[in-house]
């Protein structure tokens, strides 16, 4: 959900910077994923000044051009050639001076251009008199902008034009915090942090007490599904384009303006969190509204022009005299809305049962702004306030006269009653927050407080659907008090104990610490991913929150690649990450759930330096981690080539007849599909099997070798059908005593080599435990290696 920094200030006064506000909201439980500046224009009109056109003469060599002299407040006026038909002497105009960058409206920043000194049809031009679109201010290109005559030449143009520069904070809203799904709700939290109160917008219609009768009566046929319905009839409106301020508010948070009435309903939704619907009153058959389920199954075309099947007695509908108009709380019908021909508006603001809206929206596959809020529970007290606010704005921006406010409430919305212990609150928070401060925070959260001593009786407002237990209240107190205000203890007490059971958690922590200490970063991806990553064995989500969270992940790889892409797009090319997680697949009539440890490396690990070329991640990067793992865990496994589709080439390790791990270079096509620039290498470890190995293996001590190893690389062309395992076994025969390891460094197949061949680069480690190896001895062994490869495998050595 997007929140506008400037818009938020309409409800509470604060002087926090956008970055400070971001941190405050995150601490308050409304985590801000990112924030960005919006509303301005590229270049911010830098280099554009007010000019006074002293003269405008016909160009001697062009009928449609004029040669002007323009005063921009300097000693000499500028000689500028202008093609605008409306340029004339005496005007005050915006002038782009030499060196100014202009970014035309509707173009990308890359399509901007620089103003240079030049000749146009033989006449020198020392700048440019600008039209609105040339400066990025709008789409108009009818002619140059003519400014107020009172402006002084040389005045920076950005001081003349008020740019609605704003910051938009994107909140990663959790399902339980629907109270923070709108600007006033966010303002409530900021106000609680500041121990003050937010202010609601002025409600003019409420003070006017209109007496004109609402000509469209409302009948609530299903009181369990619709507990409150507020309606206002507005006669004689003029539907047109919205004013700039309203369009800017909506555009800043990613909404497309439609017309003034529809834009107002969207504005109020994001202002107060109450979904609204404006009907063309003249299209309501029978001049009546009935809120009820359908008597029989029926087809219905929604605003997105999709025909949907409605169920009798299940889907709550807004009906007129003879047909359904809207799916209550979910989406309007194709012809139910306001158009530019609308003259009279029927405004709806209601409270619909969350469970009903949720079931209908999920079954029909609709995820609208309205259903998002209704299915989580909107503020029932805001139903009437939002209707009046919208009616005020409609009359202000579209004209018209409002009827009486009809408020039909068929159920009560009691506060949640909770008993809270001060001592329990202090114990769970971990600090002796005073009773007075606890009460102050509760009152700032609009919670009514009564009671004496340790036990407080609370009444939590109905809009806080996530706060119904004492621990919920304590969590609320803590987030407003501030997690950072709870000090870390300076003393830690612990008892020595013996656990005869395997401590899997400690093993995971130890290995995670090891990886972190060796340059890897831990990541944590969602177990829910897009259905585009799945196949017929994917476990689908019955009620997905979105299309991007449609199935349980079958592989750890897509999430890792998304992390690589996210960092790549922020100029972080080198990455080494690890993740503990589970995958899920359908297996017969049940499910197959496995736990994995996945390592992913890509790009240059260390920053580039002029004095050295940083090495890129390669197959050996993960081979090294596999070797370290074997050494640390005290087991050995048999390596063989891996035929996984996700790898261009790879290896797998078999221990006790089971595949423990597999790793390789991620499939090139997959990397390209994600838009990755660098090669990616991925290691997947069966965590349960590794845990069993660790606790069942007997680890013996081995001293660190006294003498150094020697590593030599061998590059060769070899037939495609030959596996690395065959090559590894053959190389080991050259000198079983001194050849300690044969590792795969790189494999290449493609342009430049025979299609029946593949290029291998292997790395051979040699060590003598009794003495230091000399080059002569190593060369002799390497000659033996190449000879065996050539004779027995037909390998062709490459330099």
mmCIF file of N, CA and C in Angstrom, residues 397-442:
data_model
loop_
_atom_site.group_PDB
_atom_site.id
_atom_site.type_symbol
_atom_site.label_atom_id
_atom_site.label_comp_id
_atom_site.label_asym_id
_atom_site.label_seq_id
_atom_site.Cartn_x
_atom_site.Cartn_y
_atom_site.Cartn_z
ATOM 1 N N UNK A 397 -16.647 19.855 -6.229
ATOM 2 C CA UNK A 397 -15.959 19.707 -7.514
ATOM 3 C C UNK A 397 -16.900 19.426 -8.684
ATOM 4 N N UNK A 398 -18.115 18.950 -8.400
ATOM 5 C CA UNK A 398 -19.040 18.626 -9.481
ATOM 6 C C UNK A 398 -20.379 19.346 -9.357
ATOM 7 N N UNK A 399 -20.545 20.139 -8.295
ATOM 8 C CA UNK A 399 -21.803 20.840 -8.083
ATOM 9 C C UNK A 399 -22.878 19.904 -7.571
ATOM 10 N N UNK A 400 -24.118 20.348 -7.653
ATOM 11 C CA UNK A 400 -25.237 19.509 -7.217
ATOM 12 C C UNK A 400 -25.722 19.841 -5.823
ATOM 13 N N UNK A 401 -26.842 19.233 -5.477
ATOM 14 C CA UNK A 401 -27.470 19.447 -4.165
ATOM 15 C C UNK A 401 -27.730 18.090 -3.525
ATOM 16 N N UNK A 402 -27.337 17.944 -2.266
ATOM 17 C CA UNK A 402 -27.440 16.666 -1.575
ATOM 18 C C UNK A 402 -28.757 16.523 -0.834
ATOM 19 N N UNK A 403 -29.195 15.262 -0.746
ATOM 20 C CA UNK A 403 -30.397 14.940 0.024
ATOM 21 C C UNK A 403 -30.020 14.744 1.489
ATOM 22 N N UNK A 404 -30.986 14.319 2.269
ATOM 23 C CA UNK A 404 -30.712 13.919 3.643
ATOM 24 C C UNK A 404 -29.774 12.704 3.655
ATOM 25 N N UNK A 405 -29.110 12.495 4.769
ATOM 26 C CA UNK A 405 -28.218 11.351 4.925
ATOM 27 C C UNK A 405 -29.009 10.212 5.545
ATOM 28 N N UNK A 406 -29.193 9.138 4.784
ATOM 29 C CA UNK A 406 -29.960 7.989 5.286
ATOM 30 C C UNK A 406 -28.978 6.954 5.818
ATOM 31 N N UNK A 407 -29.041 6.698 7.115
ATOM 32 C CA UNK A 407 -28.116 5.768 7.779
ATOM 33 C C UNK A 407 -28.924 4.614 8.367
ATOM 34 N N UNK A 408 -28.828 3.444 7.727
ATOM 35 C CA UNK A 408 -29.554 2.267 8.198
ATOM 36 C C UNK A 408 -28.563 1.301 8.855
ATOM 37 N N UNK A 409 -28.618 1.213 10.169
ATOM 38 C CA UNK A 409 -27.722 0.326 10.921
ATOM 39 C C UNK A 409 -28.576 -0.742 11.602
ATOM 40 N N UNK A 410 -28.355 -2.002 11.214
ATOM 41 C CA UNK A 410 -29.203 -3.081 11.709
ATOM 42 C C UNK A 410 -28.490 -3.945 12.750
ATOM 43 N N UNK A 411 -27.267 -3.562 13.136
ATOM 44 C CA UNK A 411 -26.527 -4.321 14.149
ATOM 45 C C UNK A 411 -25.629 -3.378 14.914
ATOM 46 N N UNK A 412 -25.285 -3.768 16.123
ATOM 47 C CA UNK A 412 -24.373 -2.973 16.941
ATOM 48 C C UNK A 412 -22.932 -3.396 16.662
ATOM 49 N N UNK A 413 -22.029 -2.485 16.893
ATOM 50 C CA UNK A 413 -20.607 -2.763 16.745
ATOM 51 C C UNK A 413 -19.918 -2.445 18.076
ATOM 52 N N UNK A 414 -20.019 -3.368 19.014
ATOM 53 C CA UNK A 414 -19.468 -3.095 20.347
ATOM 54 C C UNK A 414 -17.942 -3.075 20.340
ATOM 55 N N UNK A 415 -17.376 -2.379 21.320
ATOM 56 C CA UNK A 415 -15.935 -2.391 21.515
ATOM 57 C C UNK A 415 -15.512 -3.767 22.040
ATOM 58 N N UNK A 416 -14.259 -4.137 21.778
ATOM 59 C CA UNK A 416 -13.718 -5.375 22.333
ATOM 60 C C UNK A 416 -13.278 -5.110 23.769
ATOM 61 N N UNK A 417 -13.815 -5.889 24.712
ATOM 62 C CA UNK A 417 -13.477 -5.681 26.121
ATOM 63 C C UNK A 417 -12.319 -6.595 26.510
ATOM 64 N N UNK A 418 -11.272 -5.987 27.048
ATOM 65 C CA UNK A 418 -10.051 -6.718 27.392
ATOM 66 C C UNK A 418 -9.594 -6.285 28.777
ATOM 67 N N UNK A 419 -9.181 -7.255 29.612
ATOM 68 C CA UNK A 419 -8.572 -6.961 30.907
ATOM 69 C C UNK A 419 -7.061 -7.038 30.765
ATOM 70 N N UNK A 420 -6.376 -6.023 31.299
ATOM 71 C CA UNK A 420 -4.921 -5.945 31.128
ATOM 72 C C UNK A 420 -4.230 -5.787 32.473
ATOM 73 N N UNK A 421 -3.246 -6.647 32.718
ATOM 74 C CA UNK A 421 -2.449 -6.571 33.933
ATOM 75 C C UNK A 421 -1.193 -5.738 33.670
ATOM 76 N N UNK A 422 -0.937 -4.753 34.515
ATOM 77 C CA UNK A 422 0.267 -3.920 34.378
ATOM 78 C C UNK A 422 1.525 -4.771 34.565
ATOM 79 N N UNK A 423 1.502 -5.656 35.568
ATOM 80 C CA UNK A 423 2.676 -6.498 35.841
ATOM 81 C C UNK A 423 2.980 -7.428 34.664
ATOM 82 N N UNK A 424 1.937 -8.019 34.074
ATOM 83 C CA UNK A 424 2.147 -8.897 32.923
ATOM 84 C C UNK A 424 2.697 -8.093 31.744
ATOM 85 N N UNK A 425 2.190 -6.888 31.586
ATOM 86 C CA UNK A 425 2.671 -6.025 30.505
ATOM 87 C C UNK A 425 4.161 -5.745 30.674
ATOM 88 N N UNK A 426 4.559 -5.395 31.879
ATOM 89 C CA UNK A 426 5.974 -5.107 32.143
ATOM 90 C C UNK A 426 6.842 -6.339 31.953
ATOM 91 N N UNK A 427 6.305 -7.500 32.361
ATOM 92 C CA UNK A 427 7.086 -8.737 32.249
ATOM 93 C C UNK A 427 7.305 -9.113 30.783
ATOM 94 N N UNK A 428 6.256 -9.027 29.966
ATOM 95 C CA UNK A 428 6.385 -9.408 28.567
ATOM 96 C C UNK A 428 7.202 -8.401 27.760
ATOM 97 N N UNK A 429 7.097 -7.123 28.106
ATOM 98 C CA UNK A 429 7.905 -6.111 27.412
ATOM 99 C C UNK A 429 9.369 -6.225 27.814
ATOM 100 N N UNK A 430 9.599 -6.629 29.063
ATOM 101 C CA UNK A 430 10.979 -6.744 29.526
ATOM 102 C C UNK A 430 11.520 -5.460 30.108
ATOM 103 N N UNK A 431 10.611 -4.587 30.498
ATOM 104 C CA UNK A 431 11.034 -3.317 31.097
ATOM 105 C C UNK A 431 9.915 -2.792 31.981
ATOM 106 N N UNK A 432 10.286 -2.075 33.028
ATOM 107 C CA UNK A 432 9.300 -1.537 33.961
ATOM 108 C C UNK A 432 8.707 -0.233 33.432
ATOM 109 N N UNK A 433 7.916 -0.348 32.369
ATOM 110 C CA UNK A 433 7.206 0.823 31.852
ATOM 111 C C UNK A 433 6.163 1.229 32.891
ATOM 112 N N UNK A 434 6.112 2.500 33.214
ATOM 113 C CA UNK A 434 5.236 2.936 34.306
ATOM 114 C C UNK A 434 3.766 2.785 33.926
ATOM 115 N N UNK A 435 2.941 2.676 34.953
ATOM 116 C CA UNK A 435 1.493 2.547 34.757
ATOM 117 C C UNK A 435 0.954 3.764 34.027
ATOM 118 N N UNK A 436 1.466 4.944 34.372
ATOM 119 C CA UNK A 436 1.007 6.181 33.752
ATOM 120 C C UNK A 436 1.327 6.200 32.258
ATOM 121 N N UNK A 437 2.532 5.725 31.915
ATOM 122 C CA UNK A 437 2.920 5.737 30.499
ATOM 123 C C UNK A 437 2.115 4.701 29.714
ATOM 124 N N UNK A 438 1.828 3.566 30.329
ATOM 125 C CA UNK A 438 1.003 2.548 29.666
ATOM 126 C C UNK A 438 -0.382 3.112 29.361
ATOM 127 N N UNK A 439 -0.976 3.797 30.335
ATOM 128 C CA UNK A 439 -2.306 4.386 30.129
ATOM 129 C C UNK A 439 -2.248 5.470 29.061
ATOM 130 N N UNK A 440 -1.196 6.271 29.069
ATOM 131 C CA UNK A 440 -1.045 7.328 28.067
ATOM 132 C C UNK A 440 -0.986 6.745 26.649
ATOM 133 N N UNK A 441 -0.254 5.649 26.495
ATOM 134 C CA UNK A 441 -0.150 5.002 25.178
ATOM 135 C C UNK A 441 -1.498 4.423 24.767
ATOM 136 N N UNK A 442 -2.181 3.783 25.702
ATOM 137 C CA UNK A 442 -3.490 3.196 25.395
ATOM 138 C C UNK A 442 -4.476 4.268 24.944
#
